Tab-separated table of C-alpha atoms in Angstrom:
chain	number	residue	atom	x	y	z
A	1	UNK	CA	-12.531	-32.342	-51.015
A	2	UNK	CA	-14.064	-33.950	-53.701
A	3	UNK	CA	-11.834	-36.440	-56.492
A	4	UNK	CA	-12.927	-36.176	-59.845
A	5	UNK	CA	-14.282	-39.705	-61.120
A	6	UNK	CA	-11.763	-41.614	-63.371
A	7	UNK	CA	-14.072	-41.213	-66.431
A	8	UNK	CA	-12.994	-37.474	-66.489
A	9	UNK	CA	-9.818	-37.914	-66.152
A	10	UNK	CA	-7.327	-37.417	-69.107
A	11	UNK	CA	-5.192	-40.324	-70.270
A	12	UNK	CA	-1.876	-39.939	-71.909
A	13	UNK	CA	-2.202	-38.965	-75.924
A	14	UNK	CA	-2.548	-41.548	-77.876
A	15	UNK	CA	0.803	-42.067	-80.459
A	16	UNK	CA	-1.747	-41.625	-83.565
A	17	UNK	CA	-2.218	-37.980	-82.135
A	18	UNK	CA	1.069	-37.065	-82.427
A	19	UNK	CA	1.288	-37.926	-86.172
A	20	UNK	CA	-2.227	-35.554	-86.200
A	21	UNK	CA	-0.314	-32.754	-84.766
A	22	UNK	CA	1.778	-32.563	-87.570
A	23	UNK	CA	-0.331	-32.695	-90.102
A	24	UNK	CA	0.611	-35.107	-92.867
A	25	UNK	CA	-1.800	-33.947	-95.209
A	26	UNK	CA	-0.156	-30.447	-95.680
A	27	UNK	CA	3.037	-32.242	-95.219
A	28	UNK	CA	2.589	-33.961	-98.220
A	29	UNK	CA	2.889	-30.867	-100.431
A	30	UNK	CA	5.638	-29.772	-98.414
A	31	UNK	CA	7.614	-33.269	-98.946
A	32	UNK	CA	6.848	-33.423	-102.747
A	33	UNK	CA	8.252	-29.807	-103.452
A	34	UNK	CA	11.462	-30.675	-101.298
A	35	UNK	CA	11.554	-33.601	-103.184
A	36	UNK	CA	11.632	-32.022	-106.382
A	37	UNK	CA	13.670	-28.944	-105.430
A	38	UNK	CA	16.371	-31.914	-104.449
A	39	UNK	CA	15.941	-33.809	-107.702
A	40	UNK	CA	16.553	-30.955	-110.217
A	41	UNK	CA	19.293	-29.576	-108.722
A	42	UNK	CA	22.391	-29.615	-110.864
A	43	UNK	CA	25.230	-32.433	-109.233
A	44	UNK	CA	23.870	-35.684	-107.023
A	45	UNK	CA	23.236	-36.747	-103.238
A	46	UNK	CA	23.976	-40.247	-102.351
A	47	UNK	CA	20.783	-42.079	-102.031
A	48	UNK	CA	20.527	-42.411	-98.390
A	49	UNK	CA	21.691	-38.374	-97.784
A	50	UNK	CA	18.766	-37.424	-99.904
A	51	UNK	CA	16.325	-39.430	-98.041
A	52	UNK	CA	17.620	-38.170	-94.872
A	53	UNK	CA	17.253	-34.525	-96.643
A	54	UNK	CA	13.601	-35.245	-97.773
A	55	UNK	CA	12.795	-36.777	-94.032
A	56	UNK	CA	14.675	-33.981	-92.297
A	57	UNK	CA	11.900	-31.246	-94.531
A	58	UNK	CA	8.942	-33.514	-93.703
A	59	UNK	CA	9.808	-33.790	-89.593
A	60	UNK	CA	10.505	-29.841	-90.192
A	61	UNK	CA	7.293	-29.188	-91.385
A	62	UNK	CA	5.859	-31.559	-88.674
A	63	UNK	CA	7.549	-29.880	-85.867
A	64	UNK	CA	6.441	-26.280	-87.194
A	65	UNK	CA	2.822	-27.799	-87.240
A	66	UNK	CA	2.960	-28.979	-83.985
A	67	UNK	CA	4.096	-25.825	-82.789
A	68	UNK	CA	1.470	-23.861	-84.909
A	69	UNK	CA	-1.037	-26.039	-83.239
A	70	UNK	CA	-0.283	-25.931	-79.361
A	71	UNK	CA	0.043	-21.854	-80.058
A	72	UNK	CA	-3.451	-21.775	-81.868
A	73	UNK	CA	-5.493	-24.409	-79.716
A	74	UNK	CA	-7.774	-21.716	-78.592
A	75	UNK	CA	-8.963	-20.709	-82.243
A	76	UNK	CA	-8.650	-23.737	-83.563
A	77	UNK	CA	-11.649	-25.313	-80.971
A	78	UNK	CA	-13.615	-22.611	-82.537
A	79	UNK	CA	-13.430	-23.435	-85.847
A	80	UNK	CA	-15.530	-26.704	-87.444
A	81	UNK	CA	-12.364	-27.664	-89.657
A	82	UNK	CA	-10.265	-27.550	-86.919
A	83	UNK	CA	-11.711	-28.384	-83.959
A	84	UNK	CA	-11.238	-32.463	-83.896
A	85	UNK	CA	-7.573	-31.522	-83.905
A	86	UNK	CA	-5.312	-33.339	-80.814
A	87	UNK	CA	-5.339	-30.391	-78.195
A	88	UNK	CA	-8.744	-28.926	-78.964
A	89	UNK	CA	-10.609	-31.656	-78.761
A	90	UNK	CA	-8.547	-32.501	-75.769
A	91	UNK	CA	-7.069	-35.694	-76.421
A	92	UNK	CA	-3.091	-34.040	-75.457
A	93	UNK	CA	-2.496	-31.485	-73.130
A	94	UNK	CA	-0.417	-28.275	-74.247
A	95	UNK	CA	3.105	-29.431	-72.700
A	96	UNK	CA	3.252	-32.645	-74.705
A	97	UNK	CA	2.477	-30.659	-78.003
A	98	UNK	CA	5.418	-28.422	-77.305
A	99	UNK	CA	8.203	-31.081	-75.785
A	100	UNK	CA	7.345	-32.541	-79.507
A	101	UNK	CA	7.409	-29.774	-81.449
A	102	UNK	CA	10.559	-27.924	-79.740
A	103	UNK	CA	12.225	-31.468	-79.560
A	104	UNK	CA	11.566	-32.188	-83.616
A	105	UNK	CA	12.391	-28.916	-84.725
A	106	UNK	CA	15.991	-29.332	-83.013
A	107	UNK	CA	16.521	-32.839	-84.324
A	108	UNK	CA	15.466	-32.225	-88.036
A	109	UNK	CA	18.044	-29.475	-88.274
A	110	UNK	CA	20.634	-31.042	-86.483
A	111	UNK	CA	20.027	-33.988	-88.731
A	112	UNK	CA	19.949	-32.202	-92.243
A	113	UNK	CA	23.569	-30.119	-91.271
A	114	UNK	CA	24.785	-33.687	-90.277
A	115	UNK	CA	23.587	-35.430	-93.582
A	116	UNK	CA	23.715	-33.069	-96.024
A	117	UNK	CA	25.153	-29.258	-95.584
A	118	UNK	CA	24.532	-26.518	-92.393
A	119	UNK	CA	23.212	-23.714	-95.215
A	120	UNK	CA	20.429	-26.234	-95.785
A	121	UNK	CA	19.954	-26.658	-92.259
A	122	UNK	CA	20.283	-23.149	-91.337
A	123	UNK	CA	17.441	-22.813	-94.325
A	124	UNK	CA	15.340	-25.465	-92.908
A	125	UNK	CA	15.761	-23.511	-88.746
A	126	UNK	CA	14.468	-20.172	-90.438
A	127	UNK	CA	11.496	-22.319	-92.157
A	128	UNK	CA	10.747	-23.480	-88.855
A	129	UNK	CA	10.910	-20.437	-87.111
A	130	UNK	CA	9.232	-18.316	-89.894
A	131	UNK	CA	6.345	-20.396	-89.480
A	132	UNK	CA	6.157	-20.264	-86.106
A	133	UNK	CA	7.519	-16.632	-85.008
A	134	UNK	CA	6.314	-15.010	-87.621
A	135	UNK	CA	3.221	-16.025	-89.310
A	136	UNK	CA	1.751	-18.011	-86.020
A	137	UNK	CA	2.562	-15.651	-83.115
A	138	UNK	CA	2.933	-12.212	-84.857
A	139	UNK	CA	0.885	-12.123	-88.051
A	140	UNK	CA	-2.008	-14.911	-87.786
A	141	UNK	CA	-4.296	-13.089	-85.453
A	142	UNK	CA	-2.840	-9.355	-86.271
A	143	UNK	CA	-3.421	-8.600	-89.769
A	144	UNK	CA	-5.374	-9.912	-93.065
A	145	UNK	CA	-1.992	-10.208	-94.647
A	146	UNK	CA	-0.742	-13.072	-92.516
A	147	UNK	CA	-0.664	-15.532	-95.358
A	148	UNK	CA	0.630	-13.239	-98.014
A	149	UNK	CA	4.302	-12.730	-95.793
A	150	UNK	CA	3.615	-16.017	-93.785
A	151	UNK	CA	3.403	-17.723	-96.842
A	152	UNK	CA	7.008	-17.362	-97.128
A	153	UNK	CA	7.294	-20.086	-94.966
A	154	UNK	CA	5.812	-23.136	-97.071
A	155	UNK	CA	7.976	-21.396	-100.106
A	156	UNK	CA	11.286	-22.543	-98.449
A	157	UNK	CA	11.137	-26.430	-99.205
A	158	UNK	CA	12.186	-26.600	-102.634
A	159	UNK	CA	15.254	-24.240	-101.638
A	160	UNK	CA	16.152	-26.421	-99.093
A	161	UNK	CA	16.265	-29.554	-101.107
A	162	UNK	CA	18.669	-27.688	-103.532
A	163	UNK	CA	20.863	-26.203	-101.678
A	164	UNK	CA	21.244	-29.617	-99.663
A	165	UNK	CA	22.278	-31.100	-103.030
A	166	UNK	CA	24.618	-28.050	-104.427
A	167	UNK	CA	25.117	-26.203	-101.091
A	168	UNK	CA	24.724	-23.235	-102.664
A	169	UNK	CA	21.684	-20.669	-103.770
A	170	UNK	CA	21.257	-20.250	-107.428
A	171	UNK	CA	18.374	-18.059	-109.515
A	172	UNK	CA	16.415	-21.219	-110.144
A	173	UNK	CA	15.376	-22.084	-106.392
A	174	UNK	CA	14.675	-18.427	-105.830
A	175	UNK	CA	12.043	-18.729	-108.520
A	176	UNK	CA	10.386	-21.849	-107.055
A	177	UNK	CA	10.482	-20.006	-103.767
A	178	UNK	CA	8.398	-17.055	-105.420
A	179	UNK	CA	6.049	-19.391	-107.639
A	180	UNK	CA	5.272	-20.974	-103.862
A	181	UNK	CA	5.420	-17.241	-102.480
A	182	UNK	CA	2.871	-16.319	-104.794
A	183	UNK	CA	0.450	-19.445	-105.251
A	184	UNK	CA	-0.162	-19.334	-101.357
A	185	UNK	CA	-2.489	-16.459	-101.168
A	186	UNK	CA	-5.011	-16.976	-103.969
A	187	UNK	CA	-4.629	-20.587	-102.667
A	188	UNK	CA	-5.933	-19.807	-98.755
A	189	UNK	CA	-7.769	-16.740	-99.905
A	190	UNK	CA	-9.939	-19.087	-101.966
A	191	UNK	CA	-10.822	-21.589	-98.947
A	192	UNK	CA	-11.459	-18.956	-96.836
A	193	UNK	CA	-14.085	-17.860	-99.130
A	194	UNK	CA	-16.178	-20.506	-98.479
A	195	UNK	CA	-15.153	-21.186	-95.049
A	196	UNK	CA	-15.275	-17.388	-94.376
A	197	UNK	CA	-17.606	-17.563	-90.559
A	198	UNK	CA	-15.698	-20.004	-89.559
A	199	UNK	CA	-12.797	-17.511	-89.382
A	200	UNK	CA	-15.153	-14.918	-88.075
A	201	UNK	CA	-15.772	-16.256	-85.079
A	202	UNK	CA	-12.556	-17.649	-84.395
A	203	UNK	CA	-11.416	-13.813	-84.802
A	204	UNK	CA	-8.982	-14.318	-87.248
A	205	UNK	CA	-8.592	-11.237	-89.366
A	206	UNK	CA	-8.356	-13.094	-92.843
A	207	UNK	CA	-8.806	-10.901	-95.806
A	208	UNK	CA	-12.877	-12.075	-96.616
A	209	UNK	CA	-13.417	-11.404	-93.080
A	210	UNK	CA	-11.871	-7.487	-92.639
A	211	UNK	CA	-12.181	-6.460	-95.980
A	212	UNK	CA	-15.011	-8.937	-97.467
A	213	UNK	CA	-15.683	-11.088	-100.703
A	214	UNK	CA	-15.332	-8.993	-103.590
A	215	UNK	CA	-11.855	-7.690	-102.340
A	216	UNK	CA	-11.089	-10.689	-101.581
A	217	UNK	CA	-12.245	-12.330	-105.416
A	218	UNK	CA	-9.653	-8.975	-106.475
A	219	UNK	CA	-7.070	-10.075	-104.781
A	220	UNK	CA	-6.981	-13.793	-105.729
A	221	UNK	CA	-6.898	-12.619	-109.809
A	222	UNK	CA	-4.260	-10.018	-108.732
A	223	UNK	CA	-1.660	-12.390	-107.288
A	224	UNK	CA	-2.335	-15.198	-109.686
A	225	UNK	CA	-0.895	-12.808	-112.336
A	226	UNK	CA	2.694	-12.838	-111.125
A	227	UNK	CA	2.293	-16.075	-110.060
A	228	UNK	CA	1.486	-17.160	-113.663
A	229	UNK	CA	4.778	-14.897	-114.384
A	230	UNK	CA	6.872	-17.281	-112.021
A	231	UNK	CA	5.489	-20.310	-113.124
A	232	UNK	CA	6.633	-19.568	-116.331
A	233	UNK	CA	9.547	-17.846	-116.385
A	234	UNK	CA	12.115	-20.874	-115.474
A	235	UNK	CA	11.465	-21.326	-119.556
A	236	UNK	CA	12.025	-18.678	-121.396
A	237	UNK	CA	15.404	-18.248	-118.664
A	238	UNK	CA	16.604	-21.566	-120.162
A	239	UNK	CA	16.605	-22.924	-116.867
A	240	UNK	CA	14.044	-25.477	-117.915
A	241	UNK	CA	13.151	-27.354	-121.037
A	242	UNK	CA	9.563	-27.180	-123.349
A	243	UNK	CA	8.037	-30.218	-121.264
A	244	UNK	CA	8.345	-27.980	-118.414
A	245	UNK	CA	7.020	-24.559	-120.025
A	246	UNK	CA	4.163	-26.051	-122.445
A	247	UNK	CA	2.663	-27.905	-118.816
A	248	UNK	CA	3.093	-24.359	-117.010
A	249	UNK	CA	1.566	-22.213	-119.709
A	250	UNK	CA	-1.358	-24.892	-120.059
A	251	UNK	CA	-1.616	-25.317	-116.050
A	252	UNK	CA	-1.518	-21.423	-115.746
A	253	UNK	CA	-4.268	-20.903	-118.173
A	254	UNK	CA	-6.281	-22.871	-116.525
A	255	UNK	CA	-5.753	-21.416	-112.916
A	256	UNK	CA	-6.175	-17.798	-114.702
A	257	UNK	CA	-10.026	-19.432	-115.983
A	258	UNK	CA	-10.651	-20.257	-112.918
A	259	UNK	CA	-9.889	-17.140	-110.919
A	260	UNK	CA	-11.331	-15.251	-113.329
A	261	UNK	CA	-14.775	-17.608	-112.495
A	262	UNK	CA	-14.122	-16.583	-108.718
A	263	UNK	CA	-13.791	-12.811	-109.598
A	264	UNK	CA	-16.992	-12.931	-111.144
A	265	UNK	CA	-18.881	-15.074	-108.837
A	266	UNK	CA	-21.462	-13.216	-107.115
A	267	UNK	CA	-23.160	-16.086	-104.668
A	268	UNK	CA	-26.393	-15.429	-102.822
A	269	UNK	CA	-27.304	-16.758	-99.692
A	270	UNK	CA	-26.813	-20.186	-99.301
A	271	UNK	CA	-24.592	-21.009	-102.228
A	272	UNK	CA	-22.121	-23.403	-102.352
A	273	UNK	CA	-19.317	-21.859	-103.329
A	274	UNK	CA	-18.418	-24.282	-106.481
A	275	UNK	CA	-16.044	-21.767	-107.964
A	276	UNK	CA	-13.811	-21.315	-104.827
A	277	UNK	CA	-13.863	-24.771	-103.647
A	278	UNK	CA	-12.852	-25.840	-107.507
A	279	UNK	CA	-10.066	-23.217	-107.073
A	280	UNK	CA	-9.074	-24.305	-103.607
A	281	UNK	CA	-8.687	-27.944	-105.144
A	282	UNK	CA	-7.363	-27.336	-108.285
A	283	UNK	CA	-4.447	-25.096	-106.966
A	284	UNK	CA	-3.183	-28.291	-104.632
A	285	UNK	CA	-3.106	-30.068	-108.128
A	286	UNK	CA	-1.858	-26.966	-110.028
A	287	UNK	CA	1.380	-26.813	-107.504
A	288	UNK	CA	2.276	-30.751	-107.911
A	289	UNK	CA	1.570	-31.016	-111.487
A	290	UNK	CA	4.316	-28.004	-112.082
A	291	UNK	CA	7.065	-29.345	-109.367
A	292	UNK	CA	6.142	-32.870	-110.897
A	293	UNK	CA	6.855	-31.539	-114.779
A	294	UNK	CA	9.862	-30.014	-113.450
A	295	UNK	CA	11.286	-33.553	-112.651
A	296	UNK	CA	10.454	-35.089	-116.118
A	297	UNK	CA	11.507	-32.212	-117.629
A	298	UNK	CA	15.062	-32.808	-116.208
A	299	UNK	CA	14.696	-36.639	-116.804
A	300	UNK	CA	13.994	-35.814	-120.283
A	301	UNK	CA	17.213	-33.211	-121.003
B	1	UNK	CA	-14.716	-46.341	-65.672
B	2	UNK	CA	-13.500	-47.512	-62.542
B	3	UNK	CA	-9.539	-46.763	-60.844
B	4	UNK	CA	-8.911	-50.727	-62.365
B	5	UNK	CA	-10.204	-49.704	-66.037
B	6	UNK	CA	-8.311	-46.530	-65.981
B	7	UNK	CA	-5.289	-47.941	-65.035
B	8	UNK	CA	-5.469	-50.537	-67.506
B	9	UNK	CA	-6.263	-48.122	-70.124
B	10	UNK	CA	-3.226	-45.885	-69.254
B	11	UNK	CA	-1.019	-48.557	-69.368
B	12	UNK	CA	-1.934	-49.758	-72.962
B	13	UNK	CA	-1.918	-46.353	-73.832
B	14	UNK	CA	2.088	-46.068	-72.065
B	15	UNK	CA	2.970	-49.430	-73.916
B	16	UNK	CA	1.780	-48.749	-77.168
B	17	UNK	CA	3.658	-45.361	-77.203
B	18	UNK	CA	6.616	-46.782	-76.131
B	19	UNK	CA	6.804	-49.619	-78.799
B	20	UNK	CA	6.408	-46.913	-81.636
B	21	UNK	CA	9.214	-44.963	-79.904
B	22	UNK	CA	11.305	-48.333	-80.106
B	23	UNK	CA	10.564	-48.876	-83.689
B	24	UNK	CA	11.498	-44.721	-84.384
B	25	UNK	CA	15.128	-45.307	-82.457
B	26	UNK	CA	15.787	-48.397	-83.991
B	27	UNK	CA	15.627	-47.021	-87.496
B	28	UNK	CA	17.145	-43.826	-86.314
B	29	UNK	CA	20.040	-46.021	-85.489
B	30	UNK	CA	19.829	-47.837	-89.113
B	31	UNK	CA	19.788	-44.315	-90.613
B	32	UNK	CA	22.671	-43.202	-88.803
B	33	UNK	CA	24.746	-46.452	-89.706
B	34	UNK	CA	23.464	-45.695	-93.313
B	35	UNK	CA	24.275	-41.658	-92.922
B	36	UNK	CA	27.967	-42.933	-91.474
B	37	UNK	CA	28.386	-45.118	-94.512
B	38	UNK	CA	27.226	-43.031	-97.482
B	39	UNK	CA	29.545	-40.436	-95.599
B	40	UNK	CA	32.656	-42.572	-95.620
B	41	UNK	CA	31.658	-43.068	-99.497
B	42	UNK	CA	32.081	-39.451	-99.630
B	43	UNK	CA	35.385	-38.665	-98.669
């Protein structure tokens, strides 16, 4: 019987790993919109309720990462972007990923119905389980609209930092729901644009890969439309002030130039891409800039 | 890397993770004192 020599053996995960598997660069997004979805919301939360709130989105988000990840470690070692992660590059086995994730998941809701309201938690389980059930194990590696219904699942936030203040669901957190809804596909559709083989060989059926570029450039200019439309709309509702509405129209604009750029692009061989990558980048500052304008706005009435 | 060097290297690994987990419960416990309180303000 031969021993394998210690220098292949696997130690335990480091704790830095664990903070990896939840990815705290996505999570950022994912905090600020709670964040904001909390601080508009008609009525108050005692200071340390809506930290807890805020924390219980962000270790929400974390778990459902963690969970996305120990599902997807086979694709993701195939992929260039991906394949440092914790489990591919095998730095934590499967199990540990899991315990953390399952473990997390129950604690953050648990938590949030404890310090705020259970319709907030009960918001924050489906978030968790969305992301997880439906977009990770059903839709991900079925179909090329896995991030137009998974998308869904990075929409809830804001919702869940309302109704944690008011406890209750009102037209206004429904429509940042749908402005996330809707920014999430031209969002991922532009990335995968330039990161389009990648997905190939993983097998991942995104939309560039099963149906190619130019339907692809289509679709991104067809969903920013009603996105604009959602962006928007909280003004001429009255549920927001002019600060609000002038930055959306002006923001919106913008993102409608530069889809518009994408539809048109025709690369050849080689190119880099500049038009989707500006997207890609631009709608991460497109999404903070609103839910940030949303704030002042409310500061300002 | 030899059984002593792996050994070693576990354990640093073990002790680092466990003094993270100590500093996570011990402000899990300050939250909850501060949870408790800002409910009492409550009601």
């Amino acid at each position: 019987m031969s021993v394998a020599p210690y220098s292949d053996l696997a130690l335990p995960a480091d704790w830095r790993d664990f903070i990896a598997l939840t990815k705290p660069r996505v999570m950022t997004l994912v905090v600020f919109t709670g964040l904001c979805g909390l601080l508009v919301a008609p009525g108050s939360l005692h200071p340390v309720l809506a930290f807890t709130a805020v924390l219980c989105i962000a270790l929400g988000a974390g778990a459902a990462a963690a969970l996305n990840q120990w599902y997807e470690a086979d694709i993701d070692a195939l992929m260039k972007r991906t394949a440092n992660r914790p489990l591919p590059a095998g730095r934590m086995d499967r199990q540990s990923a899991l315990h953390f994730g399952v473990g997390m998941s129950f604690f953050s809701v648990i938590l949030m119905g404890m310090a705020t309201n259970w319709f907030a938690a009960l918001i924050l389980a489906i978030s968790i389980l969305f992301y997880v059930l439906v977009y990770t194990i059903w839709l991900k590696r079925r179909t090329a609209q896995n991030i137009v219904i998974g998308g869904a699942a990075g929409a809830f936030p804001p919702v869940i930092g309302w109704v944690a203040v008011t406890g209750s669901l009102d037209l206004m957190p429904i429509l940042l729901f749908a402005l996330i809804f809707l920014w999430t596909p031209p969002h991922f559709w532009a990335l995968s644009l330039y990161v389009r083989m990648d997905y190939a060989n993983a097998g991942v059926p995104m939309l560039p890969v099963v149906s190619g570029e130019k339907v692809t450039r289509q679709h991104i200019m067809v969903y920013t439309l009603p996105m604009v439309a959602a962006a928007i709309l909280p003004w001429p509702l009255h549920l927001t002030g002019a600060t609000y509405g002038v930055t959306a129209v002006a923001l919106s604009l913008v993102f409608l130039a530069m889809s518009w750029r994408v539809l048109v692009h025709k690369p050849a061989e080689g190119d880099a891409m500049k038009p989707e990558k500006q997207l890609f980048f631009y709608s991460l500052l497109y999404l903070f800039a609103l839910f940030g304008a949303l704030v002042i706005d409310k500061v300002i009435s | 890397m030899n059984e002593a060097e792996y050994t070693a290297a576990v354990r640093a690994r073990q002790l680092a993770r466990a003094k993270v987990l100590a500093w996570v419960l011990g402000a899990f416990v300050v939250l909850t004192f501060g949870i408790s309180i800002a409910k009492m303000g409550i009601h």
